[in-house]
CSV table of C-alpha atoms in Angstrom, one decimal:
chain,number,residue,atom,x,y,z
A,142,MET,CA,-110.6,-21.9,50.0
A,143,THR,CA,-111.4,-18.5,48.8
A,144,PRO,CA,-108.3,-16.3,48.4
A,145,LEU,CA,-108.6,-13.1,50.2
A,146,LEU,CA,-107.6,-10.5,47.7
A,147,GLN,CA,-108.1,-11.4,43.9
A,148,VAL,CA,-105.9,-8.9,41.6
A,149,LYS,CA,-107.0,-9.0,38.0
A,150,ASP,CA,-105.6,-7.1,35.4
A,151,VAL,CA,-104.9,-3.6,37.1
A,152,ALA,CA,-103.4,-0.8,35.2
A,153,LYS,CA,-102.8,2.5,36.4
A,154,MET,CA,-101.8,5.0,33.6
A,155,TYR,CA,-100.0,8.5,34.5
A,156,GLY,CA,-100.8,10.1,31.1
A,157,ALA,CA,-98.9,8.3,28.8
A,158,ARG,CA,-96.8,6.8,30.9
A,159,ILE,CA,-97.4,3.4,32.7
A,160,GLY,CA,-97.8,3.2,36.2
A,161,CYS,CA,-98.7,-0.1,36.3
A,162,THR,CA,-100.1,-2.3,34.2
A,163,ASP,CA,-101.2,-6.4,33.4
A,164,VAL,CA,-100.8,-7.2,37.1
A,165,SER,CA,-103.0,-10.1,38.1
A,166,PHE,CA,-102.3,-12.4,41.3
A,167,ASP,CA,-104.7,-14.4,44.3
A,168,LEU,CA,-103.2,-13.9,47.9
A,169,TYR,CA,-104.8,-16.4,50.2
A,170,PRO,CA,-105.2,-15.9,54.0
A,171,GLY,CA,-102.1,-16.2,55.8
A,172,GLU,CA,-100.0,-15.5,52.8
A,173,VAL,CA,-97.4,-12.4,52.8
A,174,MET,CA,-96.4,-11.0,49.7
A,175,GLY,CA,-93.3,-9.2,48.5
A,176,ILE,CA,-93.3,-6.3,45.9
A,177,VAL,CA,-89.7,-5.2,44.7
A,178,GLY,CA,-88.0,-3.4,41.7
A,179,GLU,CA,-86.2,-0.3,41.7
A,180,SER,CA,-87.8,3.5,42.3
A,181,GLY,CA,-90.1,3.7,39.7
A,182,SER,CA,-91.0,0.3,39.0
A,183,GLY,CA,-94.6,0.8,39.5
A,184,LYS,CA,-94.6,-1.0,43.1
A,185,SER,CA,-96.0,2.1,45.0
A,186,THR,CA,-98.4,2.8,42.6
A,187,LEU,CA,-99.6,-0.8,42.5
A,188,LEU,CA,-99.6,-0.7,46.3
A,189,ASN,CA,-102.3,2.6,46.2
A,190,CYS,CA,-104.3,1.0,43.4
A,191,LEU,CA,-104.8,-2.3,45.7
A,192,ALA,CA,-105.3,-0.5,48.5
A,193,GLY,CA,-108.1,1.9,47.5
A,194,HIS,CA,-105.9,5.5,47.5
A,195,LEU,CA,-105.7,5.2,43.3
A,196,ALA,CA,-108.1,4.6,41.3
A,197,PRO,CA,-106.8,2.2,38.4
A,198,ASP,CA,-107.9,3.0,35.0
A,199,ARG,CA,-108.8,-0.7,34.5
A,200,GLY,CA,-109.1,-4.1,36.2
A,201,GLU,CA,-110.7,-5.3,39.4
A,202,VAL,CA,-109.4,-5.9,43.3
A,203,VAL,CA,-111.7,-8.1,44.5
A,204,PHE,CA,-111.9,-8.5,48.4
A,205,ASP,CA,-113.3,-11.4,50.2
A,206,THR,CA,-115.6,-9.3,52.8
A,207,ARG,CA,-116.5,-10.7,55.8
A,208,ALA,CA,-120.3,-9.8,55.6
A,209,ASP,CA,-120.8,-9.9,51.9
A,210,GLY,CA,-118.2,-12.5,50.5
A,211,PRO,CA,-116.0,-11.1,47.6
A,212,VAL,CA,-116.6,-8.0,46.5
A,213,ASP,CA,-114.7,-5.7,43.7
A,214,THR,CA,-113.6,-2.7,45.5
A,215,VAL,CA,-112.7,-0.3,42.8
A,216,THR,CA,-116.8,-0.2,42.1
A,217,MET,CA,-117.8,-0.6,45.9
A,218,SER,CA,-119.0,2.6,47.0
A,219,GLU,CA,-116.6,5.1,48.3
A,220,PRO,CA,-118.2,4.8,52.1
A,221,ALA,CA,-117.7,0.9,52.1
A,222,ARG,CA,-114.3,1.1,51.1
A,223,ARG,CA,-113.6,3.7,53.8
A,224,MET,CA,-115.2,1.5,56.0
A,225,LEU,CA,-112.7,-1.8,55.2
A,226,GLY,CA,-109.6,0.8,55.4
A,227,ARG,CA,-110.8,1.2,58.9
A,228,THR,CA,-111.7,-2.7,60.1
A,229,ASP,CA,-110.4,-5.4,57.7
A,230,TRP,CA,-107.4,-3.6,56.0
A,231,ALA,CA,-104.3,-1.4,57.4
A,232,PHE,CA,-101.9,0.4,55.8
A,233,VAL,CA,-98.6,1.3,57.3
A,234,HIS,CA,-97.0,3.9,55.6
A,235,GLN,CA,-92.9,4.9,54.6
A,236,HIS,CA,-93.0,7.4,56.6
A,237,ALA,CA,-94.8,7.1,60.3
A,238,ARG,CA,-95.7,10.7,59.9
A,239,ASP,CA,-98.1,10.1,57.1
A,240,GLY,CA,-99.9,7.3,58.9
A,241,LEU,CA,-99.9,9.0,62.0
A,242,ARG,CA,-101.8,12.2,63.5
A,243,MET,CA,-98.5,13.8,65.2
A,244,SER,CA,-100.7,16.1,67.5
A,245,VAL,CA,-102.2,13.2,69.1
A,246,SER,CA,-101.1,11.2,72.4
A,247,ALA,CA,-99.9,7.5,71.5
A,248,GLY,CA,-102.9,6.2,73.1
A,249,GLY,CA,-104.8,8.5,71.0
A,250,ASN,CA,-103.5,7.4,67.9
A,251,ILE,CA,-104.1,3.9,68.8
A,252,GLY,CA,-108.2,4.8,70.3
A,253,GLU,CA,-108.8,6.7,67.2
A,254,ARG,CA,-109.0,3.5,65.2
A,255,LEU,CA,-111.3,1.7,67.8
A,256,MET,CA,-113.8,4.5,68.1
A,257,ALA,CA,-113.9,4.7,64.2
A,258,VAL,CA,-115.3,1.0,64.4
A,259,GLY,CA,-117.9,2.2,67.3
A,260,ASP,CA,-116.0,1.7,70.3
A,261,ARG,CA,-116.8,4.6,73.0
A,262,HIS,CA,-116.2,2.8,76.5
A,263,TYR,CA,-112.9,5.4,77.6
A,264,GLY,CA,-111.3,2.7,80.2
A,265,ASP,CA,-111.9,-0.4,77.4
A,266,ILE,CA,-110.2,1.9,74.6
A,267,ARG,CA,-107.0,3.3,77.1
A,268,ALA,CA,-106.8,-0.5,78.5
A,269,ARG,CA,-106.6,-2.0,74.3
A,270,ALA,CA,-104.2,1.1,73.7
A,271,ALA,CA,-101.9,0.2,76.6
A,272,ASP,CA,-102.0,-3.7,75.6
A,273,TRP,CA,-100.6,-2.6,71.8
A,274,LEU,CA,-98.3,-0.2,73.3
A,275,GLY,CA,-96.8,-3.2,75.2
A,276,ARG,CA,-97.1,-5.6,72.1
A,277,VAL,CA,-95.4,-3.2,70.2
A,278,GLU,CA,-92.6,-2.8,72.7
A,279,ILE,CA,-93.7,0.4,73.5
A,280,SER,CA,-93.5,1.2,77.3
A,281,ASP,CA,-96.7,2.1,78.6
A,282,ALA,CA,-95.6,5.3,80.5
A,283,ARG,CA,-95.4,6.7,77.2
A,284,ILE,CA,-99.2,6.5,76.5
A,285,ASP,CA,-100.0,10.4,76.7
A,286,ASP,CA,-96.7,11.6,75.4
A,287,ARG,CA,-97.5,12.7,71.7
A,288,PRO,CA,-95.8,10.9,68.1
A,289,SER,CA,-93.9,13.9,68.2
A,290,ALA,CA,-91.8,12.9,71.2
A,291,PHE,CA,-91.2,9.3,69.8
A,292,SER,CA,-87.9,8.5,67.7
A,293,GLY,CA,-88.5,7.1,64.3
A,294,GLY,CA,-88.3,3.3,65.3
A,295,MET,CA,-90.8,4.0,67.7
A,296,GLN,CA,-93.1,6.0,65.5
A,297,GLN,CA,-92.8,3.2,63.1
A,298,ARG,CA,-94.0,0.8,65.9
A,299,LEU,CA,-96.9,3.3,66.7
A,300,GLN,CA,-98.0,3.4,63.2
A,301,ILE,CA,-98.1,-0.6,63.4
A,302,ALA,CA,-99.8,-0.8,66.5
A,303,ARG,CA,-102.5,1.8,65.6
A,304,ASN,CA,-103.1,-0.3,62.5
A,305,LEU,CA,-103.6,-3.7,63.9
A,306,VAL,CA,-105.8,-2.5,66.9
A,307,THR,CA,-109.0,-3.3,65.0
A,308,GLY,CA,-107.8,-6.9,63.8
A,309,PRO,CA,-107.3,-6.3,60.2
A,310,ARG,CA,-107.1,-9.1,57.9
A,311,LEU,CA,-105.1,-7.5,55.4
A,312,VAL,CA,-101.8,-5.4,55.8
A,313,PHE,CA,-100.0,-2.9,53.2
A,314,MET,CA,-96.8,-2.2,53.9
A,315,ASP,CA,-94.7,0.5,51.9
A,316,GLU,CA,-91.5,0.1,52.7
A,317,PRO,CA,-92.1,-0.6,56.1
A,318,THR,CA,-88.5,-0.7,57.4
A,319,GLY,CA,-87.1,2.1,55.5
A,320,GLY,CA,-85.2,4.8,56.7
A,321,LEU,CA,-84.5,2.9,60.0
A,322,ASP,CA,-81.3,2.0,61.3
A,323,VAL,CA,-80.9,-1.7,61.1
A,324,SER,CA,-81.1,-2.8,64.7
A,325,VAL,CA,-84.4,-1.5,64.4
A,326,GLN,CA,-85.1,-2.8,61.2
A,327,ALA,CA,-84.6,-6.6,63.1
A,328,ARG,CA,-86.8,-5.8,65.7
A,329,LEU,CA,-89.8,-4.6,63.5
A,330,LEU,CA,-89.1,-7.7,61.4
A,331,ASP,CA,-89.6,-9.9,64.5
A,332,LEU,CA,-92.0,-8.4,65.3
A,333,LEU,CA,-94.1,-8.1,62.3
A,334,ARG,CA,-93.5,-12.0,61.7
A,335,GLY,CA,-94.7,-12.5,65.3
A,336,LEU,CA,-98.0,-10.7,64.5
A,337,VAL,CA,-98.6,-12.3,60.8
A,338,ARG,CA,-98.3,-15.8,62.8
A,339,GLU,CA,-100.4,-15.1,66.0
A,340,MET,CA,-102.9,-13.0,64.0
A,341,GLY,CA,-103.1,-15.3,60.8
A,342,LEU,CA,-102.5,-11.8,58.9
A,343,SER,CA,-102.2,-11.3,55.4
A,344,ALA,CA,-100.2,-8.6,54.3
A,345,ILE,CA,-98.7,-7.5,50.7
A,346,ILE,CA,-94.8,-5.6,51.2
A,347,VAL,CA,-93.6,-3.2,48.8
A,348,THR,CA,-89.6,-3.0,49.5
A,349,HIS,CA,-86.5,-2.7,47.5
A,350,ASP,CA,-84.6,-4.5,50.3
A,351,LEU,CA,-84.1,-8.0,49.4
A,352,ALA,CA,-83.2,-9.1,52.5
A,353,VAL,CA,-86.5,-8.1,54.0
A,354,VAL,CA,-88.5,-9.7,52.0
A,355,ARG,CA,-86.2,-13.2,52.2
A,356,LEU,CA,-87.4,-13.0,56.1
A,357,LEU,CA,-90.6,-11.5,56.0
A,358,ALA,CA,-92.5,-12.6,52.2
A,359,ASP,CA,-93.6,-16.1,51.3
A,360,ARG,CA,-94.2,-14.8,47.8
A,361,LEU,CA,-92.6,-12.4,45.7
A,362,MET,CA,-93.3,-10.0,42.6
A,363,VAL,CA,-90.8,-8.3,40.9
A,364,MET,CA,-91.8,-5.3,39.0
A,365,LYS,CA,-89.8,-3.1,36.4
A,366,ASP,CA,-91.0,-0.5,34.2
A,367,GLY,CA,-94.7,-0.9,34.9
A,368,HIS,CA,-94.5,-4.9,34.7
A,369,VAL,CA,-94.6,-7.6,36.8
A,370,VAL,CA,-91.4,-9.7,35.0
A,371,GLU,CA,-91.4,-12.7,37.9
A,372,THR,CA,-93.3,-14.3,40.2
A,373,GLY,CA,-93.1,-17.4,42.6
A,374,LEU,CA,-92.1,-18.8,46.3
A,375,THR,CA,-88.9,-16.0,47.5
A,376,ASP,CA,-86.5,-18.2,48.1
A,377,GLN,CA,-87.0,-19.8,44.2
A,378,VAL,CA,-86.9,-16.4,42.6
A,379,LEU,CA,-84.2,-14.9,44.9
A,380,ASP,CA,-81.9,-18.3,44.4
A,381,ASP,CA,-82.9,-19.3,40.7
A,382,PRO,CA,-83.9,-16.4,39.4
A,383,GLN,CA,-85.4,-16.6,35.9
A,384,HIS,CA,-85.8,-13.1,34.2
A,385,GLY,CA,-82.5,-11.3,33.4
A,386,TYR,CA,-83.7,-7.8,35.6
A,387,THR,CA,-84.5,-10.1,38.8
A,388,GLN,CA,-80.7,-11.8,37.9
A,389,LEU,CA,-79.3,-8.2,37.6
A,390,LEU,CA,-81.1,-7.4,41.0
A,391,VAL,CA,-80.0,-10.1,43.0
A,392,SER,CA,-76.6,-10.2,41.7
A,393,SER,CA,-76.6,-6.5,42.6
A,394,VAL,CA,-76.5,-6.8,46.5
A,395,LEU,CA,-73.4,-6.1,48.3
A,396,GLN,CA,-72.5,-9.1,50.6
A,397,VAL,CA,-72.4,-8.2,54.2
B,183,MET,CA,-92.9,-40.4,49.3
B,184,ILE,CA,-90.5,-38.6,47.5
B,185,GLU,CA,-90.3,-39.8,43.5
B,186,LEU,CA,-88.5,-37.5,40.8
B,187,GLN,CA,-89.0,-38.2,37.0
B,188,ASN,CA,-86.5,-37.1,34.4
B,189,VAL,CA,-86.1,-34.1,36.4
B,190,SER,CA,-83.5,-31.5,34.8
B,191,LYS,CA,-82.5,-28.1,35.1
B,192,SER,CA,-80.0,-25.6,33.6
B,193,PHE,CA,-79.3,-22.0,34.3
B,194,THR,CA,-79.6,-19.1,32.2
B,195,LEU,CA,-77.3,-16.1,32.6
B,196,HIS,CA,-79.2,-13.3,31.1
B,197,ASN,CA,-76.6,-11.0,31.8
B,198,GLN,CA,-73.4,-13.1,30.9
B,199,GLY,CA,-74.5,-13.2,27.0
B,200,SER,CA,-77.3,-15.3,27.9
B,201,ALA,CA,-75.0,-18.3,28.8
B,202,VAL,CA,-77.0,-21.7,29.2
B,203,ILE,CA,-75.8,-23.8,31.4
B,204,PRO,CA,-77.2,-27.4,31.7
B,205,VAL,CA,-76.5,-28.6,35.0
B,206,MET,CA,-79.2,-32.1,35.2
B,207,GLU,CA,-80.6,-34.3,32.8
B,208,GLY,CA,-82.8,-37.1,33.7
B,209,ALA,CA,-82.7,-37.1,37.1
B,210,THR,CA,-85.0,-40.0,38.8
B,211,LEU,CA,-85.1,-41.0,42.1
B,212,SER,CA,-87.6,-43.1,44.3
B,213,VAL,CA,-88.0,-42.6,48.1
B,214,LYS,CA,-89.9,-44.9,50.0
B,215,PRO,CA,-91.0,-44.0,53.7
B,216,GLY,CA,-88.7,-45.3,56.2
B,217,GLU,CA,-85.8,-45.2,53.3
B,218,CYS,CA,-82.8,-43.0,53.7
B,219,VAL,CA,-80.9,-42.6,50.3
B,220,GLY,CA,-77.7,-41.0,50.0
B,221,LEU,CA,-76.5,-39.0,47.3
B,222,VAL,CA,-73.2,-39.3,46.1
B,223,GLY,CA,-71.0,-37.9,43.6
B,224,ALA,CA,-67.7,-35.3,43.2
B,225,SER,CA,-68.0,-31.8,44.0
B,226,GLY,CA,-70.2,-29.9,41.6
B,227,ALA,CA,-71.7,-32.9,40.2
B,228,GLY,CA,-75.4,-31.7,41.1
B,229,LYS,CA,-76.3,-32.8,44.9
B,230,SER,CA,-77.7,-30.0,46.3
B,231,THR,CA,-78.8,-28.8,43.2
B,232,LEU,CA,-80.9,-32.1,43.1
B,233,MET,CA,-82.0,-31.4,46.7
B,234,ARG,CA,-82.9,-27.6,46.0
B,235,LEU,CA,-84.8,-28.6,43.0
B,236,ILE,CA,-86.7,-31.3,45.4
B,237,TYR,CA,-87.1,-28.5,48.2
B,238,GLY,CA,-88.7,-26.5,45.1
B,239,ASN,CA,-85.9,-23.8,45.8
B,240,TYR,CA,-84.8,-24.1,42.4
B,241,LEU,CA,-87.4,-24.3,39.7
B,242,ALA,CA,-87.3,-27.6,37.4
B,243,ALA,CA,-86.9,-27.2,33.7
B,244,SER,CA,-88.7,-30.5,33.3
B,245,GLY,CA,-89.7,-33.4,34.8
B,246,SER,CA,-91.5,-33.9,37.8
B,247,ILE,CA,-91.1,-34.0,41.4
B,248,LEU,CA,-93.9,-35.9,43.4
B,249,VAL,CA,-93.4,-35.2,47.0
B,250,GLY,CA,-96.5,-36.8,49.1
B,251,GLY,CA,-98.5,-36.4,45.7
B,252,VAL,CA,-97.9,-32.8,45.1
B,253,ASP,CA,-95.8,-32.1,42.0
B,254,VAL,CA,-93.1,-29.4,43.2
B,255,ALA,CA,-92.4,-28.4,39.6
B,256,LYS,CA,-95.8,-27.2,38.7
B,257,ALA,CA,-97.0,-26.6,42.2
B,258,GLU,CA,-98.2,-22.5,43.1
B,259,PRO,CA,-96.2,-21.0,45.5
B,260,ARG,CA,-98.8,-21.8,48.3
B,261,GLU,CA,-98.8,-25.6,47.8
B,262,ILE,CA,-95.6,-25.4,48.2
B,263,LEU,CA,-95.8,-23.5,51.3
B,264,ALA,CA,-98.1,-25.7,52.6
B,265,LEU,CA,-95.7,-28.8,52.0
B,266,ARG,CA,-92.8,-27.3,53.4
B,267,ARG,CA,-94.8,-26.0,56.9
B,268,LYS,CA,-96.5,-30.1,56.8
B,269,THR,CA,-94.7,-32.6,54.7
B,270,LEU,CA,-91.0,-32.0,53.6
B,271,GLY,CA,-88.5,-30.5,56.3
B,272,TYR,CA,-84.7,-29.5,54.8
B,273,VAL,CA,-81.8,-28.7,57.2
B,274,SER,CA,-79.8,-27.0,55.2
B,275,GLN,CA,-75.8,-26.3,55.6
B,276,PHE,CA,-76.6,-22.9,56.2
B,277,LEU,CA,-79.1,-21.1,59.0
B,278,ARG,CA,-80.7,-18.4,58.3
B,279,VAL,CA,-83.0,-16.1,60.7
B,280,VAL,CA,-84.2,-13.0,61.6
B,281,PRO,CA,-81.5,-11.3,63.7
B,282,ARG,CA,-82.4,-11.0,67.8
B,283,VAL,CA,-84.8,-13.9,68.1
B,284,PRO,CA,-83.9,-16.3,70.5
B,285,ALA,CA,-82.2,-20.3,69.5
B,286,LEU,CA,-85.0,-21.6,71.2
B,287,ASP,CA,-87.8,-20.1,69.2
B,288,VAL,CA,-85.9,-20.2,66.0
B,289,VAL,CA,-86.2,-24.2,66.8
B,290,ALA,CA,-89.9,-24.1,67.9
B,291,GLU,CA,-90.9,-21.9,64.6
B,292,PRO,CA,-91.7,-24.6,62.4
B,293,LEU,CA,-94.0,-26.0,65.3
B,294,LEU,CA,-95.6,-23.0,65.5
B,295,SER,CA,-96.2,-23.0,61.8
B,296,VAL,CA,-98.6,-25.7,62.1
B,297,GLY,CA,-100.5,-24.6,65.5
B,298,THR,CA,-98.8,-26.4,68.2
B,299,PRO,CA,-99.1,-24.9,71.5
B,300,ILE,CA,-96.6,-22.5,72.5
B,301,GLU,CA,-95.2,-24.0,75.4
B,302,GLU,CA,-95.8,-27.4,74.2
B,303,ALA,CA,-93.3,-26.1,71.2
B,304,ARG,CA,-90.5,-24.1,73.4
B,305,GLU,CA,-90.3,-27.8,75.7
B,306,LYS,CA,-89.7,-29.7,72.3
B,307,ALA,CA,-87.1,-27.3,71.4
B,308,ALA,CA,-85.6,-27.3,74.8
B,309,THR,CA,-85.3,-31.0,74.3
B,310,LEU,CA,-83.7,-31.2,70.9
B,311,LEU,CA,-81.3,-28.4,72.2
B,312,ALA,CA,-80.0,-30.0,75.4
B,313,GLY,CA,-79.6,-33.7,73.1
B,314,LEU,CA,-77.6,-31.6,71.0
B,315,ASN,CA,-75.2,-29.9,73.9
B,316,ILE,CA,-76.5,-26.5,73.1
B,317,PRO,CA,-75.7,-25.0,76.8
B,318,GLU,CA,-78.8,-23.6,78.4
B,319,ARG,CA,-77.6,-20.0,78.9
B,320,LEU,CA,-77.4,-19.5,75.2
B,321,TRP,CA,-81.2,-20.5,74.4
B,322,SER,CA,-82.4,-16.7,74.7
B,323,LEU,CA,-79.6,-15.4,72.8
B,324,SER,CA,-79.7,-15.2,69.0
B,325,PRO,CA,-77.8,-18.0,66.9
B,326,THR,CA,-76.6,-15.2,64.7
B,327,THR,CA,-73.5,-14.8,67.4
B,328,PHE,CA,-73.1,-18.8,67.6
B,329,SER,CA,-70.0,-20.5,66.1
B,330,GLY,CA,-70.3,-22.4,63.1
B,331,GLY,CA,-70.8,-26.0,64.9
B,332,GLU,CA,-73.4,-24.4,67.3
B,333,GLN,CA,-75.2,-22.8,64.1
B,334,GLN,CA,-75.3,-26.3,62.6
B,335,ARG,CA,-76.7,-27.7,65.7
B,336,VAL,CA,-79.6,-25.2,66.1
B,337,ASN,CA,-80.1,-25.9,62.8
B,338,ILE,CA,-80.3,-29.2,63.1
B,339,ALA,CA,-82.7,-29.1,66.1
B,340,ARG,CA,-85.0,-26.7,63.9
B,341,GLY,CA,-85.2,-29.2,61.0
B,342,PHE,CA,-86.3,-32.4,63.7
B,343,ALA,CA,-88.4,-30.2,65.9
B,344,TYR,CA,-91.3,-31.2,63.7
B,345,ASP,CA,-91.7,-34.9,63.0
B,346,TYR,CA,-91.9,-34.6,58.8
B,347,PRO,CA,-92.9,-37.4,56.7
B,348,ALA,CA,-89.9,-36.2,54.2
B,349,LEU,CA,-86.6,-34.9,55.2
B,350,LEU,CA,-83.6,-33.4,53.1
B,351,LEU,CA,-80.4,-33.4,54.8
B,352,ASP,CA,-77.9,-31.3,53.4
B,353,GLU,CA,-74.2,-32.5,55.0
B,354,PRO,CA,-76.1,-32.8,58.9
B,355,THR,CA,-72.8,-34.3,60.2
B,356,ALA,CA,-70.2,-31.9,58.9
B,357,SER,CA,-68.3,-29.5,61.3
B,358,LEU,CA,-70.0,-32.0,64.4
B,359,ASP,CA,-67.9,-33.6,67.3
B,360,ALA,CA,-68.2,-37.5,67.8
B,361,GLN,CA,-70.6,-36.7,70.2
B,362,ASN,CA,-73.2,-34.7,68.8
B,363,ARG,CA,-72.5,-36.9,65.8
B,364,ALA,CA,-73.9,-39.9,67.3
B,365,THR,CA,-77.1,-37.6,68.5
B,366,VAL,CA,-77.6,-36.4,65.0
B,367,LEU,CA,-77.2,-40.2,63.6
B,368,ASP,CA,-79.6,-41.3,66.4
B,369,LEU,CA,-82.0,-38.5,65.5
B,370,ILE,CA,-82.1,-39.9,61.5
B,371,GLU,CA,-82.6,-43.3,62.5
B,372,GLY,CA,-85.3,-42.0,64.8
B,373,ALA,CA,-86.9,-40.4,61.6
B,374,LYS,CA,-86.7,-43.6,59.9
B,375,ALA,CA,-88.1,-45.6,62.1
B,376,ARG,CA,-91.0,-43.3,62.3
B,377,GLY,CA,-91.7,-43.6,58.8
B,378,ALA,CA,-89.8,-40.6,56.8
B,379,ALA,CA,-88.1,-40.7,53.3
B,380,ILE,CA,-85.4,-39.1,53.8
B,381,VAL,CA,-82.5,-38.0,51.1
B,382,GLY,CA,-79.2,-37.0,52.1
B,383,ILE,CA,-75.6,-35.6,51.5
B,384,PHE,CA,-73.1,-37.2,53.9
B,385,HIS,CA,-69.4,-36.3,53.1
B,386,ASP,CA,-68.6,-38.6,56.3
B,387,GLU,CA,-68.0,-42.0,54.8
B,388,ALA,CA,-69.0,-43.9,58.0
B,389,ALA,CA,-72.1,-41.5,59.1
B,390,ARG,CA,-72.9,-42.4,55.3
B,391,GLU,CA,-73.0,-45.9,55.8
B,392,GLN,CA,-74.4,-46.1,58.9
B,393,VAL,CA,-78.0,-44.5,58.2
B,394,CYS,CA,-78.3,-44.7,54.4
B,395,ASP,CA,-80.0,-47.8,52.7
B,396,ARG,CA,-78.6,-47.5,49.6
B,397,PHE,CA,-76.9,-44.9,47.5
B,398,VAL,CA,-77.8,-42.8,44.2
B,399,ASP,CA,-74.8,-41.3,42.3
B,400,VAL,CA,-75.7,-37.7,40.7
B,401,SER,CA,-73.1,-37.9,38.3
B,402,GLY,CA,-75.3,-40.3,36.4
B,403,PHE,CA,-77.6,-37.3,36.2
B,404,SER,CA,-74.8,-34.9,34.5
B,405,PRO,CA,-75.9,-33.5,30.8
B,406,LYS,CA,-74.0,-35.3,28.0
B,407,VAL,CA,-71.1,-33.2,26.9
B,408,ALA,CA,-71.0,-32.5,23.1
B,409,ALA,CA,-67.3,-33.3,22.6
């Protein structure tokens, strides 16, 4: 099986400071990988490099495209990369406001992604938007409301619907449950798990919440000061951490 | 089906003066299809550690752990994940679930992950839950709110939903009443009859005698302490 994403020796520097360096891994179809680490460890920098939001200084990010097979997305043309961002890739921001158009209706937010890939039939677009609102548990009576009238948890779910409507194969998530209260978080986790299983999605999730990765991620990568210090199966890394930093991280979690 | 050769395990505590604690040495074990091996030994001797090593939950320091031809001690995460989906089941002592997922879906999940249609998976889950005396009115609720014994039974139902060729059972009969205990023992007998290789920890002696074909004392795998 060809990996969906092959990351080879990616590095990003901010002047003399290290953003992230020496990152290599393969992600296979249907796999969910978590990236954990304290703030400033380089996990968001890495995610942005992988998703094409930042240009890495070194390394390759090879994506297995539907049309041409594995292609390095760092060196591909800007229009081709933007096309990927609208079709096979999705990016769920920590703050839903960064991923939504706040002045456009909920239905419009979902429809925009469909129109970007060529859908033109208004009735179809609206029907699919309504279908996706239902999947993320937002009443379709709210289809014409603007996201600014939604609660934080609803905005986050709307952002997920907007991202998944075009059937992406790879989803990047930056702290998708951060800033949400725990009951909303649980609902979102359940939703994401169901979507990953039903659509066969691969995902890379950046978070500092170890409970979230335990429930969502198959594999885990632990970062510290821009370096990957440990990788492995999620439960193995959390139950039998090998690196001193991971041990500290795991033992620092408050028991509920 | 399950073959352990000379497996050792130690924990290094980097944040506590880099103390190295050897916990297991030279563990060797072989389980054939249709066979149930009981692990025995005093509390702390390493029964659960050995199970976790087989499941890939703990990283072995050396040796090989072959389960259905895959060496868990050296396999890539995705190989272990595929193994856990299709070959190796584990009934732990604790149920860990996503909050708010109904008990019925918790039990059906292992079947869904191997592509069983949802109706069929739910039907099997319902049969198992009913067999283990979980009242139907609880099926649509999340097991996080259940009593300890009920959670344990949901966990067992989940472990037996899919017919794994290899099974690890960590105290499956603990905290169960006589009737449920008999049901669980029947499930284990059933799994053996269809050819599953089973490694189990049973504190309940009668249960142990009933289902296990032989015993392995894990204290034999304890590291020799330099006196």
